[in-house]
XYZ file of C-alpha atoms in Angstrom:
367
model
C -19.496 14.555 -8.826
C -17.286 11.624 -8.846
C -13.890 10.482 -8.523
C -12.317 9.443 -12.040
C -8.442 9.526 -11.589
C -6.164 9.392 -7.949
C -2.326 9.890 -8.692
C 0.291 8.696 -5.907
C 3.618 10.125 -5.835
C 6.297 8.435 -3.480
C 8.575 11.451 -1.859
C 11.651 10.943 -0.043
C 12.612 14.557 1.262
C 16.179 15.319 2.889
C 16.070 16.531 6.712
C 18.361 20.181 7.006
C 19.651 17.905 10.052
C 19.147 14.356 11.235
C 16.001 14.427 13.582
C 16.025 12.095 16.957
C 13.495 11.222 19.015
C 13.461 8.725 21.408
C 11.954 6.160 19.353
C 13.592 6.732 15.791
C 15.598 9.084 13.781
C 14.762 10.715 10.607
C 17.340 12.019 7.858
C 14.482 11.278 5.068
C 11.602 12.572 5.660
C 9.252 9.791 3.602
C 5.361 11.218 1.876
C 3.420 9.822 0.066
C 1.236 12.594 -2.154
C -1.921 12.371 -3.725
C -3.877 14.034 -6.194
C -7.735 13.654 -7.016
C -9.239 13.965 -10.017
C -12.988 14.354 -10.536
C -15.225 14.554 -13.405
C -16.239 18.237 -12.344
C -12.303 19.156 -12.926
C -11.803 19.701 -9.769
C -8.127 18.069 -8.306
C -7.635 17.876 -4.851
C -3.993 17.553 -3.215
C -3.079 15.345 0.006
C -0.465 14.214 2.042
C 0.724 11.757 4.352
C 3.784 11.415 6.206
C 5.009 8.678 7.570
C 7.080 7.955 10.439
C 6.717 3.826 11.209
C 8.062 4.321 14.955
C 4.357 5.354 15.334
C 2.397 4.663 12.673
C 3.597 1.037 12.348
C 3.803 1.720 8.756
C 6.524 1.954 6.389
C 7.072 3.814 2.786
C 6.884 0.785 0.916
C 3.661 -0.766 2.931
C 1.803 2.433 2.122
C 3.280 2.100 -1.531
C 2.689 -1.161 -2.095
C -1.201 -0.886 -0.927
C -1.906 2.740 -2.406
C -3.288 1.677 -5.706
C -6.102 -1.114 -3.615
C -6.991 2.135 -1.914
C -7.049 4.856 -4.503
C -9.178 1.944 -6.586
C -11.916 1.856 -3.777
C -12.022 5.614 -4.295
C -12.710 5.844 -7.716
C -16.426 5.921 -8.891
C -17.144 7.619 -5.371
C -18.203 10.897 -4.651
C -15.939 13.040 -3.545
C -17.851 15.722 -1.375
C -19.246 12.544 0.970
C -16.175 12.728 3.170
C -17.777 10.931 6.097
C -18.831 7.708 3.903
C -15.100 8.036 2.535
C -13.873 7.553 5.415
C -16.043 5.450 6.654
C -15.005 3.342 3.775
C -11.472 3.928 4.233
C -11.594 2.639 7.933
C -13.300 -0.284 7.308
C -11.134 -1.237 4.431
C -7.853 -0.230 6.006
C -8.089 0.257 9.589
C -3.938 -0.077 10.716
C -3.122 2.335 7.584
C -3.743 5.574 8.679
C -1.155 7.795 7.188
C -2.212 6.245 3.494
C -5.447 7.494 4.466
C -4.832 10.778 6.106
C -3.433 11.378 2.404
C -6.555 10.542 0.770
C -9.084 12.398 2.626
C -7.013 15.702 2.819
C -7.483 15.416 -0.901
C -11.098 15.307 -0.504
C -10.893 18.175 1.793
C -9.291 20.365 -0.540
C -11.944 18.912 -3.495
C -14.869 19.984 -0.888
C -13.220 23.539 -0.686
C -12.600 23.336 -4.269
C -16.336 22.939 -5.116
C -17.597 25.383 -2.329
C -15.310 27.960 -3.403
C -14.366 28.402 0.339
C -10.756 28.103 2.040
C -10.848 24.651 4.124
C -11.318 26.770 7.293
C -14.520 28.299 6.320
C -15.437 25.294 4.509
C -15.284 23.326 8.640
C -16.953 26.141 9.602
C -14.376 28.549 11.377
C -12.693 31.648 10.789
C -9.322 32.848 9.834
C -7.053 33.195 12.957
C -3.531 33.149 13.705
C -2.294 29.234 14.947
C 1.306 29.837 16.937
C 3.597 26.806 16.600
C 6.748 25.951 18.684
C 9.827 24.426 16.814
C 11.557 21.040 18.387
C 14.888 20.654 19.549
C 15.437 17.338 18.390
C 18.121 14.726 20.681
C 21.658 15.959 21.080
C 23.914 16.433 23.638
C 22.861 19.041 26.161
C 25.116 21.430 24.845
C 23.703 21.545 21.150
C 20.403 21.376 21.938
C 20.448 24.072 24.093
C 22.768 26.115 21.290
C 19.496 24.903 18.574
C 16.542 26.462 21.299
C 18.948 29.536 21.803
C 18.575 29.970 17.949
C 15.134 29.039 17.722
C 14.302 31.876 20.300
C 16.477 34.076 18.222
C 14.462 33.604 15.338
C 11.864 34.774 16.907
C 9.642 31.483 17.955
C 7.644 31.965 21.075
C 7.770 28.145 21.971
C 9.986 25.139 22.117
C 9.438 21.776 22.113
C 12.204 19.353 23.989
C 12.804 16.268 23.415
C 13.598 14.184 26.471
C 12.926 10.070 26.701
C 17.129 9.448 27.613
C 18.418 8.395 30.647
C 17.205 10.523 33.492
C 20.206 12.624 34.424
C 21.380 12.886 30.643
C 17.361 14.765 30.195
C 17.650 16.739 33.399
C 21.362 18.496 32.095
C 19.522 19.327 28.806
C 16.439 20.450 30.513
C 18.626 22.416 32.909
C 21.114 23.854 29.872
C 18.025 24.758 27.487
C 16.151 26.829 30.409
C 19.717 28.580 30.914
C 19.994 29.499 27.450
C 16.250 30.843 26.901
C 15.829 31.934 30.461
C 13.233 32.372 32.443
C 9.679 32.185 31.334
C 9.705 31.195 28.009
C 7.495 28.374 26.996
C 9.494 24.811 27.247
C 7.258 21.824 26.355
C 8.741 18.953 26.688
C 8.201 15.291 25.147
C 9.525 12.224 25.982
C 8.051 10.125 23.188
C 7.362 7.116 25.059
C 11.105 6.908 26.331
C 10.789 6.529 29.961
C 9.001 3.504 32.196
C 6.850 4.642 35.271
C 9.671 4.551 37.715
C 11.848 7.194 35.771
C 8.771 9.110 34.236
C 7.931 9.520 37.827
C 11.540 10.954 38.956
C 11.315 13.213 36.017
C 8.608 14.683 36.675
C 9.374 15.803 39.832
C 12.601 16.919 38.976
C 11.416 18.570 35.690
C 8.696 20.867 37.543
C 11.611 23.269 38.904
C 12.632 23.954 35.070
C 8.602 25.314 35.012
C 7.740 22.779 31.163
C 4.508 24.019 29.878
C 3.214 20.682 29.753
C 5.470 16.508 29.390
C 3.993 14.563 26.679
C 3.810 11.036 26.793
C 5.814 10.201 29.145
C 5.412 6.427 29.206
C 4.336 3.547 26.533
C 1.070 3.755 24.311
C -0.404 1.267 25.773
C -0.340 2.246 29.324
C -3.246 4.357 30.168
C -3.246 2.939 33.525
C 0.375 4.301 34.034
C 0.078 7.740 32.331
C -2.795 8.245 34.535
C -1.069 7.446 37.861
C 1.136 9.843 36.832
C -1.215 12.454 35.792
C -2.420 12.267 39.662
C 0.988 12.837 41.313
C 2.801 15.255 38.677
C 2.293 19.175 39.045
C 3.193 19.432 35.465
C 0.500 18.943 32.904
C 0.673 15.633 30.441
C -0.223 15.642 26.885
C -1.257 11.886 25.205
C 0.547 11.856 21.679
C 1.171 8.097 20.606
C -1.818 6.765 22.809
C -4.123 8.832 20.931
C -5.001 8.180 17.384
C -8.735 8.137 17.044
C -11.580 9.037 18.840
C -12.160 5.674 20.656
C -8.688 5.885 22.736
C -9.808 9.656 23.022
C -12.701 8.445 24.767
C -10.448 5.922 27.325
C -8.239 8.641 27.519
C -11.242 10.268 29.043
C -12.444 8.061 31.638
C -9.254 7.226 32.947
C -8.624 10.706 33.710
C -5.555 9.784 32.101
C -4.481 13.364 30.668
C -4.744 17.244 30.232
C -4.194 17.501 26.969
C -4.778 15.910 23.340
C -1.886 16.011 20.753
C -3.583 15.216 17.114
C -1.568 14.898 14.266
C -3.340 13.964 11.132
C -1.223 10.743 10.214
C -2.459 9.151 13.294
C -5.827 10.237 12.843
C -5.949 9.092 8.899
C -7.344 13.131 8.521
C -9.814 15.591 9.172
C -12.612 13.463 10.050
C -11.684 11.947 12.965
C -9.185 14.410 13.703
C -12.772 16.864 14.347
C -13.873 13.980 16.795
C -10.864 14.048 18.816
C -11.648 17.573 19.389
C -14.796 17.412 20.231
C -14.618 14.495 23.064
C -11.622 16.824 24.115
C -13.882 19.996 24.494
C -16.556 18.144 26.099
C -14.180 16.645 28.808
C -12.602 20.034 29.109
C -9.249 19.027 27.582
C -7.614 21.974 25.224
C -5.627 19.571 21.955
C -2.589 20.668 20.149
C -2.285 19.778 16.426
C 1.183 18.443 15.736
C 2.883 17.005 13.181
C 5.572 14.093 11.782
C 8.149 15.609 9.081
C 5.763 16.786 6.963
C 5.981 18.969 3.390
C 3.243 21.668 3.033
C 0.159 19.948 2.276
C -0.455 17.786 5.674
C 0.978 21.194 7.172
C -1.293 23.201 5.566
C -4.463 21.057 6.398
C -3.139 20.913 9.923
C -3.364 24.736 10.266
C -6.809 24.890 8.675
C -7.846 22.746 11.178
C -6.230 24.902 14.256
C -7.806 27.901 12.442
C -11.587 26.624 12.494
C -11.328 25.385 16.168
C -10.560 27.423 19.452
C -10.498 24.105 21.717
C -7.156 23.494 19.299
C -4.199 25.894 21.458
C -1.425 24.671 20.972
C 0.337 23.651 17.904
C 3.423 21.699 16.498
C 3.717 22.321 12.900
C 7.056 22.660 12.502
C 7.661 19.936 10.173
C 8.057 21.559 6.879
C 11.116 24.141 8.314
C 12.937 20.669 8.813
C 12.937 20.419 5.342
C 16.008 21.189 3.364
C 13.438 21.705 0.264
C 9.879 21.925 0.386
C 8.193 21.555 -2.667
C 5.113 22.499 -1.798
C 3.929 26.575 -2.957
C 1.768 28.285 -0.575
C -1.053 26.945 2.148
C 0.768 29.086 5.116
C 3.637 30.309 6.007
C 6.051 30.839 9.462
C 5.712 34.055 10.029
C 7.057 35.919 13.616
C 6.910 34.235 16.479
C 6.074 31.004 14.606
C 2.667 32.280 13.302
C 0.852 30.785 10.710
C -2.222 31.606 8.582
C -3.781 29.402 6.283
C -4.615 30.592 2.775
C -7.197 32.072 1.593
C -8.365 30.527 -1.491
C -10.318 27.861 -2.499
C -9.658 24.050 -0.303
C -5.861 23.958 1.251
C -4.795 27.034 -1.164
C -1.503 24.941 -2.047
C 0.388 23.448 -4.969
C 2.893 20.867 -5.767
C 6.044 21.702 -7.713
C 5.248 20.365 -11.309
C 8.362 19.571 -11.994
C 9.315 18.089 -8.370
C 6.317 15.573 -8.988
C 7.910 14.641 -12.635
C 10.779 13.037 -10.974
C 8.776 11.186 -8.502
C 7.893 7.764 -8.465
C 4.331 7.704 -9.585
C 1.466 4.863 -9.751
C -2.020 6.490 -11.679
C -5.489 4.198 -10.877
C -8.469 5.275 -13.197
């Protein structure tokens, strides 16, 4: 089998609300789709979304180099994922959202040709992946009005985000366990927003509001801080933006620097490192939650095919495509109650693109 046609699709996908983190704020949610052609007829769908705050890339960087990408692709075959992205590392190493979108395409060609759903396909079984939905930054009061109506909706789990000035985080903290009360699950991540100092207050002061788990409290780059913290905090920490391959899994590691892993396929350029992650995270005893950026249905749907087919994978933030005023992507999962999801059962990621959405998309075609 080879490769004979990739299309890329340029989407720019309106937020139901304005989403703020502590390092950005999205009110477009920017993907870039692809679809895979092969000589056997077999089409494969991918996504990747982007958000440059981590990533480092933007919509028109991964526009502008799509087509040198896709054009490496073509000729290949399709089923050898591993020397596709082997290929795709070597050729574009800093680009890992442009090729998260490209090998989830393969994926769903490998499923495709097996006749298997993607979880069966990576060797797992169908079972139920719970995700929490994210209050996004607000004042106190609305975002603990938003978790009061994510609860009511029936979610099981909520994810906070924090990274503000200290006392501005502990009244939200303080207001959101109010409005959910007591026991329900509160994760909480500060996205890099705090320095050592204040990651250190707030994690003393956050332990009395009983957070599942903080997630990265301080900069990517500091390992060395993130682990000092690990070893005075009684809450559990969660790397997210130091962790996008299996190399800073493996510092992550050694430093003792965490308790859990937070993959998300953008920062992991897909599946095949994303499976790496998880297994240096299972060896060191470390349980990883799959997250996600803004994502439509696709990079969601690969996400939970992933959860499915691994048990070391317990957590899960794959709320992404309920952000979405429109998502124009047709089956794959859905949020069922108390945020469960289920991938689909037919062949590869079980999802399609809206014909007619894709006809009024920007569009580059390499043969």
């Amino acid at each position: 089998m080879r490769i004979t046609k990739i299309d890329l699709y340029r989407a720019a996908m309106p937020m139901k609300t304005p989403f703020k983190v502590a390092i950005g704020t999205t009110t477009i949610s920017q993907s870039i789709f692809a679809r895979i052609h092969t000589d056997a007829g077999h089409i494969g769908v991918g996504e990747g979304n982007i958000f440059t705050p981590v990533v480092g890339e933007t919509a028109d960087s991964v526009w502008a180099i799509g087509p040198a990408a896709a054009r490496a692709l073509v000729g290949t075959d399709p089923l050898d994922i591993e020397a596709r992205a082997r290929q795709m590392r070597k050729l574009f190493p800093h680009n890992t959202t442009l090729r998260s979108a490209l090998e989830i395409a393969l994926w769903d060609i490998l499923g495709k040709a097996a006749n298997l759903p993607l979880f069966a396909v990576l060797g797992g079984r169908r079972r139920p992946v719970v995700t929490d939905n994210t209050v996004g930054l607000e004042s106190p009061a609305v975002m603990a009005e938003r978790a009061l109506a994510f609860k009511a909706r029936g979610f099981v789990a909520i994810k906070v985000k924090l990274g503000t000035d200290l006392a501005t985080d502990l009244e939200r903290m303080r207001l959101i366990r109010e409005a959910v009360g007591p026991g329900f699950a509160l994760r909480v991540d500060a996205n890099q927003g705090w320095d050592r100092t204040t990651a250190r207050a707030a994690l003393r002061a956050l332990a009395a509001y009983g957070p599942e788990l903080v997630e990265q409290p301080v900069v990517r780059a500091d390992i060395d801080g993130l682990a000092e913290l690990r070893r005075g905090s009684t809450v559990p920490l969660m790397a997210d933006e130091s962790l996008f391959d299996e190399h800073d899994a493996l510092r992550l590691v050694a430093a003792g620097a965490c308790d859990y892993f937070n993959i998300k396929l953008a920062k992991a350029a897909g599946i095949w490192t994303a499976l790496k992650i998880n297994a240096i995270g299972e060896a060191a005893h470390i349980p990883c939650m799959v997250g996600c950026m803004t994502d439509a249905g696709i990079a969601i749907s690969a996400a939970v095919h992933l959860a499915s087919a691994r048990e070391n994978i317990v957590f899960a933030d794959l709320d992404g495509a309920d952000m979405l005023a429109v998502d124009p992507v047709a089956g794959g999962f859905g949020y069922g109650a108390g945020g469960e999801l289920l991938p689909a059962t037919g062949p590869g990621l079980g999802v399609e693109l809206d014909a007619a959405y894709l006809g009024g998309l920007p569009h580059q075609a390499v043969e």
